[in-house]
GROMACS .gro file of N, CA, C and O in nm:
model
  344
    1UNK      N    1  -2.919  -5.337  16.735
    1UNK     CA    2  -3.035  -5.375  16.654
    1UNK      C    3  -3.163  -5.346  16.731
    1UNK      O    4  -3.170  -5.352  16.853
    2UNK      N    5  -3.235  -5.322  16.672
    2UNK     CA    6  -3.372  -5.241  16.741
    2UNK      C    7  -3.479  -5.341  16.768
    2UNK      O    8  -3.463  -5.447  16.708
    3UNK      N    9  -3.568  -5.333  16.834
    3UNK     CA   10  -3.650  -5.475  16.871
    3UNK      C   11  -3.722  -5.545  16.770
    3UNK      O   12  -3.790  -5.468  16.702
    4UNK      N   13  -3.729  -5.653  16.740
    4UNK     CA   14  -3.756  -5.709  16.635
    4UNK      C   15  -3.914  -5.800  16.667
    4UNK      O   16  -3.917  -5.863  16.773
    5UNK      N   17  -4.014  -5.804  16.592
    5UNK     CA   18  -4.151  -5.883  16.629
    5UNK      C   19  -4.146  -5.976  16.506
    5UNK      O   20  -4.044  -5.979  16.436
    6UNK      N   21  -4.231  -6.035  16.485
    6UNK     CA   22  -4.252  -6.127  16.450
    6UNK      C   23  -4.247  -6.138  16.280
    6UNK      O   24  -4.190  -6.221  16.210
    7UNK      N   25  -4.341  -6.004  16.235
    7UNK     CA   26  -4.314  -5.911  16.116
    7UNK      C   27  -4.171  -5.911  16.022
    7UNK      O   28  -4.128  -5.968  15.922
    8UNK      N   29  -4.133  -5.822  16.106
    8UNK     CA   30  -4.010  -5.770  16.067
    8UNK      C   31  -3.885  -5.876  16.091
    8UNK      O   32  -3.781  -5.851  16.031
    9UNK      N   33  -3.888  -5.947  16.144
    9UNK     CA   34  -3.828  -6.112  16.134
    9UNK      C   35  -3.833  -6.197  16.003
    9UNK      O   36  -3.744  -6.257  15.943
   10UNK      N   37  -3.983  -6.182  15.975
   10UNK     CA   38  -4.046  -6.228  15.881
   10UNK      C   39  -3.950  -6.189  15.717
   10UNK      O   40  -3.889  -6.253  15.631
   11UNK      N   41  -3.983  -6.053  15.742
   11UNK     CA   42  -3.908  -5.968  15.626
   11UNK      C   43  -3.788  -5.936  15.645
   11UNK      O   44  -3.777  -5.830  15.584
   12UNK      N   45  -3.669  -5.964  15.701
   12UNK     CA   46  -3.536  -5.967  15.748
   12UNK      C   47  -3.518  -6.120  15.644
   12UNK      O   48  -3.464  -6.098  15.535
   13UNK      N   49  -3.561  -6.271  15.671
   13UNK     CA   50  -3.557  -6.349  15.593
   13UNK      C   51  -3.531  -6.325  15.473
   13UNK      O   52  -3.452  -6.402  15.419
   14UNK      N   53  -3.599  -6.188  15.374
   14UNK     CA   54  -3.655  -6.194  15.259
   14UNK      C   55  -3.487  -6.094  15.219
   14UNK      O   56  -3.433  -6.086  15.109
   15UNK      N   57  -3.445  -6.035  15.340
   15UNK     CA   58  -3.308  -5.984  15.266
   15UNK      C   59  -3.166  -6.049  15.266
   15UNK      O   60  -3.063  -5.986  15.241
   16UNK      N   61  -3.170  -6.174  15.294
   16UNK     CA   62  -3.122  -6.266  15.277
   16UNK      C   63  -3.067  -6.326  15.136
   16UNK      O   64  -3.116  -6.384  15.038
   17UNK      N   65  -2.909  -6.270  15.189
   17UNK     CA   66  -2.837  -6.297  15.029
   17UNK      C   67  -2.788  -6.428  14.983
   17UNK      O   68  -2.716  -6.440  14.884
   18UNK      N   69  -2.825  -6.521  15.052
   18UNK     CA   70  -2.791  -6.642  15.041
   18UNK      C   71  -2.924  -6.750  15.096
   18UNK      O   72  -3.009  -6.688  15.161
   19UNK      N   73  -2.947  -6.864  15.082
   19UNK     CA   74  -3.055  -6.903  15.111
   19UNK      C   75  -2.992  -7.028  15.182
   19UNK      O   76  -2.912  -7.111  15.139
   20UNK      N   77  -3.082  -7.011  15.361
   20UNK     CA   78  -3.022  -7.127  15.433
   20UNK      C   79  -3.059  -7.228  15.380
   20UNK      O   80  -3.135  -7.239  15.284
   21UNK      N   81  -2.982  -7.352  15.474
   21UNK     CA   82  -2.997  -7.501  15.437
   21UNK      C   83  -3.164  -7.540  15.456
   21UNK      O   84  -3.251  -7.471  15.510
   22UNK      N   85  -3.171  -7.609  15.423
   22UNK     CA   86  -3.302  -7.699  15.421
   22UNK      C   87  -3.382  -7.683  15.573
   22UNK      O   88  -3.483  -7.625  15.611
   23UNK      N   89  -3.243  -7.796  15.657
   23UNK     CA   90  -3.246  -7.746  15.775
   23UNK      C   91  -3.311  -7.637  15.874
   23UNK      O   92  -3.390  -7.645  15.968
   24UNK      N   93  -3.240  -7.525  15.806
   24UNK     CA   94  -3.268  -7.431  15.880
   24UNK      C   95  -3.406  -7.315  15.865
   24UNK      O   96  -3.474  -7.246  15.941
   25UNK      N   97  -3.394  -7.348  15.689
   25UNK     CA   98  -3.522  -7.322  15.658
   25UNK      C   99  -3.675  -7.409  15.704
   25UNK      O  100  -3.785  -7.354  15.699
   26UNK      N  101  -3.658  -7.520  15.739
   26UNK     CA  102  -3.759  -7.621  15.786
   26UNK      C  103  -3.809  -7.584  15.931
   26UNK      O  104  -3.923  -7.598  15.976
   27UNK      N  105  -3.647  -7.512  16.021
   27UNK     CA  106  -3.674  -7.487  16.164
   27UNK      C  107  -3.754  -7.308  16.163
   27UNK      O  108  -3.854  -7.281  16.228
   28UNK      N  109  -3.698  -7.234  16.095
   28UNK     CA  110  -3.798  -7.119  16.031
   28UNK      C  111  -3.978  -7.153  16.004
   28UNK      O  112  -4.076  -7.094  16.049
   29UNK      N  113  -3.970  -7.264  15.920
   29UNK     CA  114  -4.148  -7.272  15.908
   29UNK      C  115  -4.151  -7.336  16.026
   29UNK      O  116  -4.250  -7.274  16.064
   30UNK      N  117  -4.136  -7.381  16.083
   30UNK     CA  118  -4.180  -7.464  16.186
   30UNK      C  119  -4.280  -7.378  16.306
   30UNK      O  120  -4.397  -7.380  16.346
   31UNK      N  121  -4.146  -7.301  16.332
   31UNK     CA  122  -4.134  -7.184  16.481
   31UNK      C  123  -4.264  -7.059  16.393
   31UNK      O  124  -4.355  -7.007  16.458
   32UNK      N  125  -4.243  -7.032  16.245
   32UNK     CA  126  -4.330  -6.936  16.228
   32UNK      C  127  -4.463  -6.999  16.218
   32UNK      O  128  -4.553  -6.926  16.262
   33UNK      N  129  -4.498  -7.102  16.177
   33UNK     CA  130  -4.670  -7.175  16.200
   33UNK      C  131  -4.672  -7.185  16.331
   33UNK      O  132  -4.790  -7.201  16.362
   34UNK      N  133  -4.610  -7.185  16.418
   34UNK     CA  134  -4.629  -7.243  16.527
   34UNK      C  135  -4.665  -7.108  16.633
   34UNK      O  136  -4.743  -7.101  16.728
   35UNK      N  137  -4.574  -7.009  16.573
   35UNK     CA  138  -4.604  -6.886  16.629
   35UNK      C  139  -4.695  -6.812  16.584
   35UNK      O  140  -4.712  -6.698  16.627
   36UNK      N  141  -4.772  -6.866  16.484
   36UNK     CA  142  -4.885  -6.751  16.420
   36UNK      C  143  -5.053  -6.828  16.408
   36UNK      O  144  -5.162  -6.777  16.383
   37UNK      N  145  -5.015  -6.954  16.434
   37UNK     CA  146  -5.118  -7.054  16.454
   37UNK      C  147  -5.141  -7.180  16.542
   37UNK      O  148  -5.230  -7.265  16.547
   38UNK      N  149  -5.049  -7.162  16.595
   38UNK     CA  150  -5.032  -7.263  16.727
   38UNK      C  151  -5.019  -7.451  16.659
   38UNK      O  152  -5.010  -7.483  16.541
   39UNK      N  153  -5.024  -7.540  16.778
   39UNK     CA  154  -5.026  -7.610  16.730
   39UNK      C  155  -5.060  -7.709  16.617
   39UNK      O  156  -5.183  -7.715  16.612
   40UNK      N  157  -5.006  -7.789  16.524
   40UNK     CA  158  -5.030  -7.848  16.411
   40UNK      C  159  -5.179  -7.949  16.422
   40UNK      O  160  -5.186  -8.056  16.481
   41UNK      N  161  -5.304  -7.873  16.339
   41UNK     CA  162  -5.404  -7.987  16.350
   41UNK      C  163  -5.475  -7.991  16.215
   41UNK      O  164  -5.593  -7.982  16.183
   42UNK      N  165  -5.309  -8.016  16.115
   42UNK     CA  166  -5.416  -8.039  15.994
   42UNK      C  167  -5.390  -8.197  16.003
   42UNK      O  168  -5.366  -8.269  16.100
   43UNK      N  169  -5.404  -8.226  15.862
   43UNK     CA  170  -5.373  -8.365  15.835
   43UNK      C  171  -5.244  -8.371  15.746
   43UNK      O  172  -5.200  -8.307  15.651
   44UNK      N  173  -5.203  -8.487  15.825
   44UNK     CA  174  -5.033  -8.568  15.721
   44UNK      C  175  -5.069  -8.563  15.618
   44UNK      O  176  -5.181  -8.599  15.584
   45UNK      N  177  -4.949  -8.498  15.516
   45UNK     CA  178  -5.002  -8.501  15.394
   45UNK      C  179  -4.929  -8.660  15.311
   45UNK      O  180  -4.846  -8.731  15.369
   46UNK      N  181  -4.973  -8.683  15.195
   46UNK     CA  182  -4.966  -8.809  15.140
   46UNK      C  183  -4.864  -8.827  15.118
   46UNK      O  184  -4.806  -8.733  15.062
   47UNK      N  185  -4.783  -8.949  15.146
   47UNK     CA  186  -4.620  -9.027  15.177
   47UNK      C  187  -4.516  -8.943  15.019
   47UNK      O  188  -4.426  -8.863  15.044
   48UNK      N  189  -4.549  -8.978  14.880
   48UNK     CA  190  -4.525  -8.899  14.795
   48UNK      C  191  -4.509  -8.767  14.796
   48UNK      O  192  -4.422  -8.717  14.724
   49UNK      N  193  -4.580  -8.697  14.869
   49UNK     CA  194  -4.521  -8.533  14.873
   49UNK      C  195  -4.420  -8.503  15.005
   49UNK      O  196  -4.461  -8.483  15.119
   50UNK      N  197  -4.290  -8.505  14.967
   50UNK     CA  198  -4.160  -8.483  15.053
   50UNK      C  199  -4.140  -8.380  15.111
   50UNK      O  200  -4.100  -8.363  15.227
   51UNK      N  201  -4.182  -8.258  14.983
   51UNK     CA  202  -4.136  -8.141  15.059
   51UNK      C  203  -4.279  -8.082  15.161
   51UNK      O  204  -4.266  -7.998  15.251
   52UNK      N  205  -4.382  -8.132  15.131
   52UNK     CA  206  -4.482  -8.100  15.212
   52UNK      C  207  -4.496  -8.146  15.374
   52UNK      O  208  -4.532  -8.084  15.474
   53UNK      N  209  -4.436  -8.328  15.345
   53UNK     CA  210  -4.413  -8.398  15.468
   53UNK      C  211  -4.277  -8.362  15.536
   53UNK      O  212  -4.216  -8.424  15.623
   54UNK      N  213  -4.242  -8.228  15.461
   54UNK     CA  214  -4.074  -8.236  15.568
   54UNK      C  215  -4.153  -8.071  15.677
   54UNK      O  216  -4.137  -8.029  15.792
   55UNK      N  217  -4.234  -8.026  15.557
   55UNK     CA  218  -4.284  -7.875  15.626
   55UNK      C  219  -4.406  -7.953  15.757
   55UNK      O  220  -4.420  -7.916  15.874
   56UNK      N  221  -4.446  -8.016  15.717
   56UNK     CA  222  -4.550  -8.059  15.864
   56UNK      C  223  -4.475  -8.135  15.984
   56UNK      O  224  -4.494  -8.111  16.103
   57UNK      N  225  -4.390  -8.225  15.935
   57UNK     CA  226  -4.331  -8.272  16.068
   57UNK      C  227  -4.196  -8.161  16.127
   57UNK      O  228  -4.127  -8.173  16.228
   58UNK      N  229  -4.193  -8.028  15.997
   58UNK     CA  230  -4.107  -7.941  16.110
   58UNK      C  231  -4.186  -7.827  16.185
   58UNK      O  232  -4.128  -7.744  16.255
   59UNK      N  233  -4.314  -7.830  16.166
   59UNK     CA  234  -4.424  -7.798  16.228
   59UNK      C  235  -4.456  -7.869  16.356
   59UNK      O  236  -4.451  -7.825  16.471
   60UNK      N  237  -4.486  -7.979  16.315
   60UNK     CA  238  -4.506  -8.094  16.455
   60UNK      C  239  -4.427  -8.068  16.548
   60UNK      O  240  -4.463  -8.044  16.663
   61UNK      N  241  -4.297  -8.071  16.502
   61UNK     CA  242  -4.141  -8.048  16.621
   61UNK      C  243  -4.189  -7.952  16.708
   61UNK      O  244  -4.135  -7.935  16.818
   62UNK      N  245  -4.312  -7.868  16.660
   62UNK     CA  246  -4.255  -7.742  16.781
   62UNK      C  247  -4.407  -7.731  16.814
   62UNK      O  248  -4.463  -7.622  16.800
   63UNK      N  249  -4.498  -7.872  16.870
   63UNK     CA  250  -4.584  -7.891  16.882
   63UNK      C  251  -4.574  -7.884  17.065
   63UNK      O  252  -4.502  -7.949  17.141
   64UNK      N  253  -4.703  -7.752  17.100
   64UNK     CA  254  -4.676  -7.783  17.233
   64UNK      C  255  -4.609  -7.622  17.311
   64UNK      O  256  -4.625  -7.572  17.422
   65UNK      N  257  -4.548  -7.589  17.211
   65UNK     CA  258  -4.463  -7.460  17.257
   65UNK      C  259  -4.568  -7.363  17.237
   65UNK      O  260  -4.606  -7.358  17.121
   66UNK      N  261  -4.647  -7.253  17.349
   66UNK     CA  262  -4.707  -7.171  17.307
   66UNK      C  263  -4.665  -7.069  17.191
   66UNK      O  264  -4.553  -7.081  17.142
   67UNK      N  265  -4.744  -6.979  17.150
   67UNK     CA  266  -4.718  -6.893  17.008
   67UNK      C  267  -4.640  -6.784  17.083
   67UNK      O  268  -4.617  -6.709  16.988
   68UNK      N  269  -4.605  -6.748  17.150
   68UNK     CA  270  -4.532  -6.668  17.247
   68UNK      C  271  -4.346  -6.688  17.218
   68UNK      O  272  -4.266  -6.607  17.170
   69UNK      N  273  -4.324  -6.842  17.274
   69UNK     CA  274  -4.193  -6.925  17.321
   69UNK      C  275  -4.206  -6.884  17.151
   69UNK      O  276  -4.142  -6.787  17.110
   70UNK      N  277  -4.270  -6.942  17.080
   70UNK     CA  278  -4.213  -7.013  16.955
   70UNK      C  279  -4.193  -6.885  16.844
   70UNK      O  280  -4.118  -6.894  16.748
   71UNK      N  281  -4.256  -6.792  16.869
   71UNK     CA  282  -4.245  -6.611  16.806
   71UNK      C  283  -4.101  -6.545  16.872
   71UNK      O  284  -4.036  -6.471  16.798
   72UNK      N  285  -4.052  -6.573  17.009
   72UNK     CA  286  -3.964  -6.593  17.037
   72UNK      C  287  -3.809  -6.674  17.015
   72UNK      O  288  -3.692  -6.636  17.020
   73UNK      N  289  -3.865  -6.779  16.993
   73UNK     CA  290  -3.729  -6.861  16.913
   73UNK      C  291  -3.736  -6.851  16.804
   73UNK      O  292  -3.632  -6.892  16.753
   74UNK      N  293  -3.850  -6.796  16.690
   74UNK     CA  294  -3.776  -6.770  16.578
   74UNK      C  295  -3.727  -6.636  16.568
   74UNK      O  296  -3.647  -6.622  16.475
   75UNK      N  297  -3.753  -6.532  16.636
   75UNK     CA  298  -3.716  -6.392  16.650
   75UNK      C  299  -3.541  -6.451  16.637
   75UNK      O  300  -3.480  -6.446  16.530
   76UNK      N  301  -3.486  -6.498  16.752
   76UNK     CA  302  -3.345  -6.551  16.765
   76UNK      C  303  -3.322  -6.613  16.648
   76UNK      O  304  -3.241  -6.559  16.573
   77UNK      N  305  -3.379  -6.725  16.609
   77UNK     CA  306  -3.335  -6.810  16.504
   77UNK      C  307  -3.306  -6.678  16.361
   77UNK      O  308  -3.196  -6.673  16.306
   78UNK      N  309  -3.399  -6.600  16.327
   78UNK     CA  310  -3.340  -6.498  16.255
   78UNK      C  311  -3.227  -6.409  16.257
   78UNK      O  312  -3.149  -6.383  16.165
   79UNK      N  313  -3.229  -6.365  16.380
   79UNK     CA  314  -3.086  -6.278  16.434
   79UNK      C  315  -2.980  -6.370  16.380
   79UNK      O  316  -2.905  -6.326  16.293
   80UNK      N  317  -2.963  -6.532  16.434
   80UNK     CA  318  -2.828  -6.576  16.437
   80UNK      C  319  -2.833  -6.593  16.246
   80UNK      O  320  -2.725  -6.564  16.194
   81UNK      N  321  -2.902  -6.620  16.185
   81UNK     CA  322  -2.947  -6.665  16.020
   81UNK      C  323  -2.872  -6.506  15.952
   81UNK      O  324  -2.787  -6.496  15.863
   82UNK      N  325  -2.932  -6.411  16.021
   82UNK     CA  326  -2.900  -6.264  15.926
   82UNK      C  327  -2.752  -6.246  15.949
   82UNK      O  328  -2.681  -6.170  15.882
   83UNK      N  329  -2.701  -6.341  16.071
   83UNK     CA  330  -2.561  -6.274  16.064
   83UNK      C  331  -2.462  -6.366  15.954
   83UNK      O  332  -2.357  -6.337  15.897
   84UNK      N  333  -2.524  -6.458  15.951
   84UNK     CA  334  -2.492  -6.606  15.856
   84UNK      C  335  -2.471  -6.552  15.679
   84UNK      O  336  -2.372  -6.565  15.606
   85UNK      N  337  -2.596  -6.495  15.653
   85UNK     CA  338  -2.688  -6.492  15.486
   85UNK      C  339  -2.680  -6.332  15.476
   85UNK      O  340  -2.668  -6.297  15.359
   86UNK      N  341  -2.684  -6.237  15.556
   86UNK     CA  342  -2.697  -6.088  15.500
   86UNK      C  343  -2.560  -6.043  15.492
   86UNK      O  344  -2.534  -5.930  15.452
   0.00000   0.00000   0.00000
């Protein structure tokens, strides 16, 4: 497999014949905000919105990790996902 950036990680997701768990999709946004905007400094969103409060605190998780590490672990986190879903 040929070197993969951040991009083309991105769009590897999108050929994905099956759609990961929640889980794993949550650890995907996480590592990609985190790698394309660094740490989380918006605001908690309001207790009622679930799927919004599950995307910021899997944001938070990877609070701290430069955009480097974290462009890095999702690079991997895709590899092991495409061998899973493609």
């Amino acid at each position: 497999m040929e070197t993969m950036n951040l991009e083309s990680a991105a769009a590897l997701t999108k050929k994905f014949t099956q759609k990961p768990s929640n889980e794993e999709l949550l650890k995907l946004y996480g590592l990609y905000k985190q790698a394309t905007l660094g740490d989380n400094d918006t605001e908690r969103p309001g207790g009622f919105d679930f799927k919004a409060a599950a995307k910021y605190n899997a944001w938070e998780n990877q609070k701290g990790k430069s955009k480097k590490e974290a462009e890095e672990e999702y690079i991997e986190l895709v590899k092991n996902l495409s061998e899973k879903y493609i």
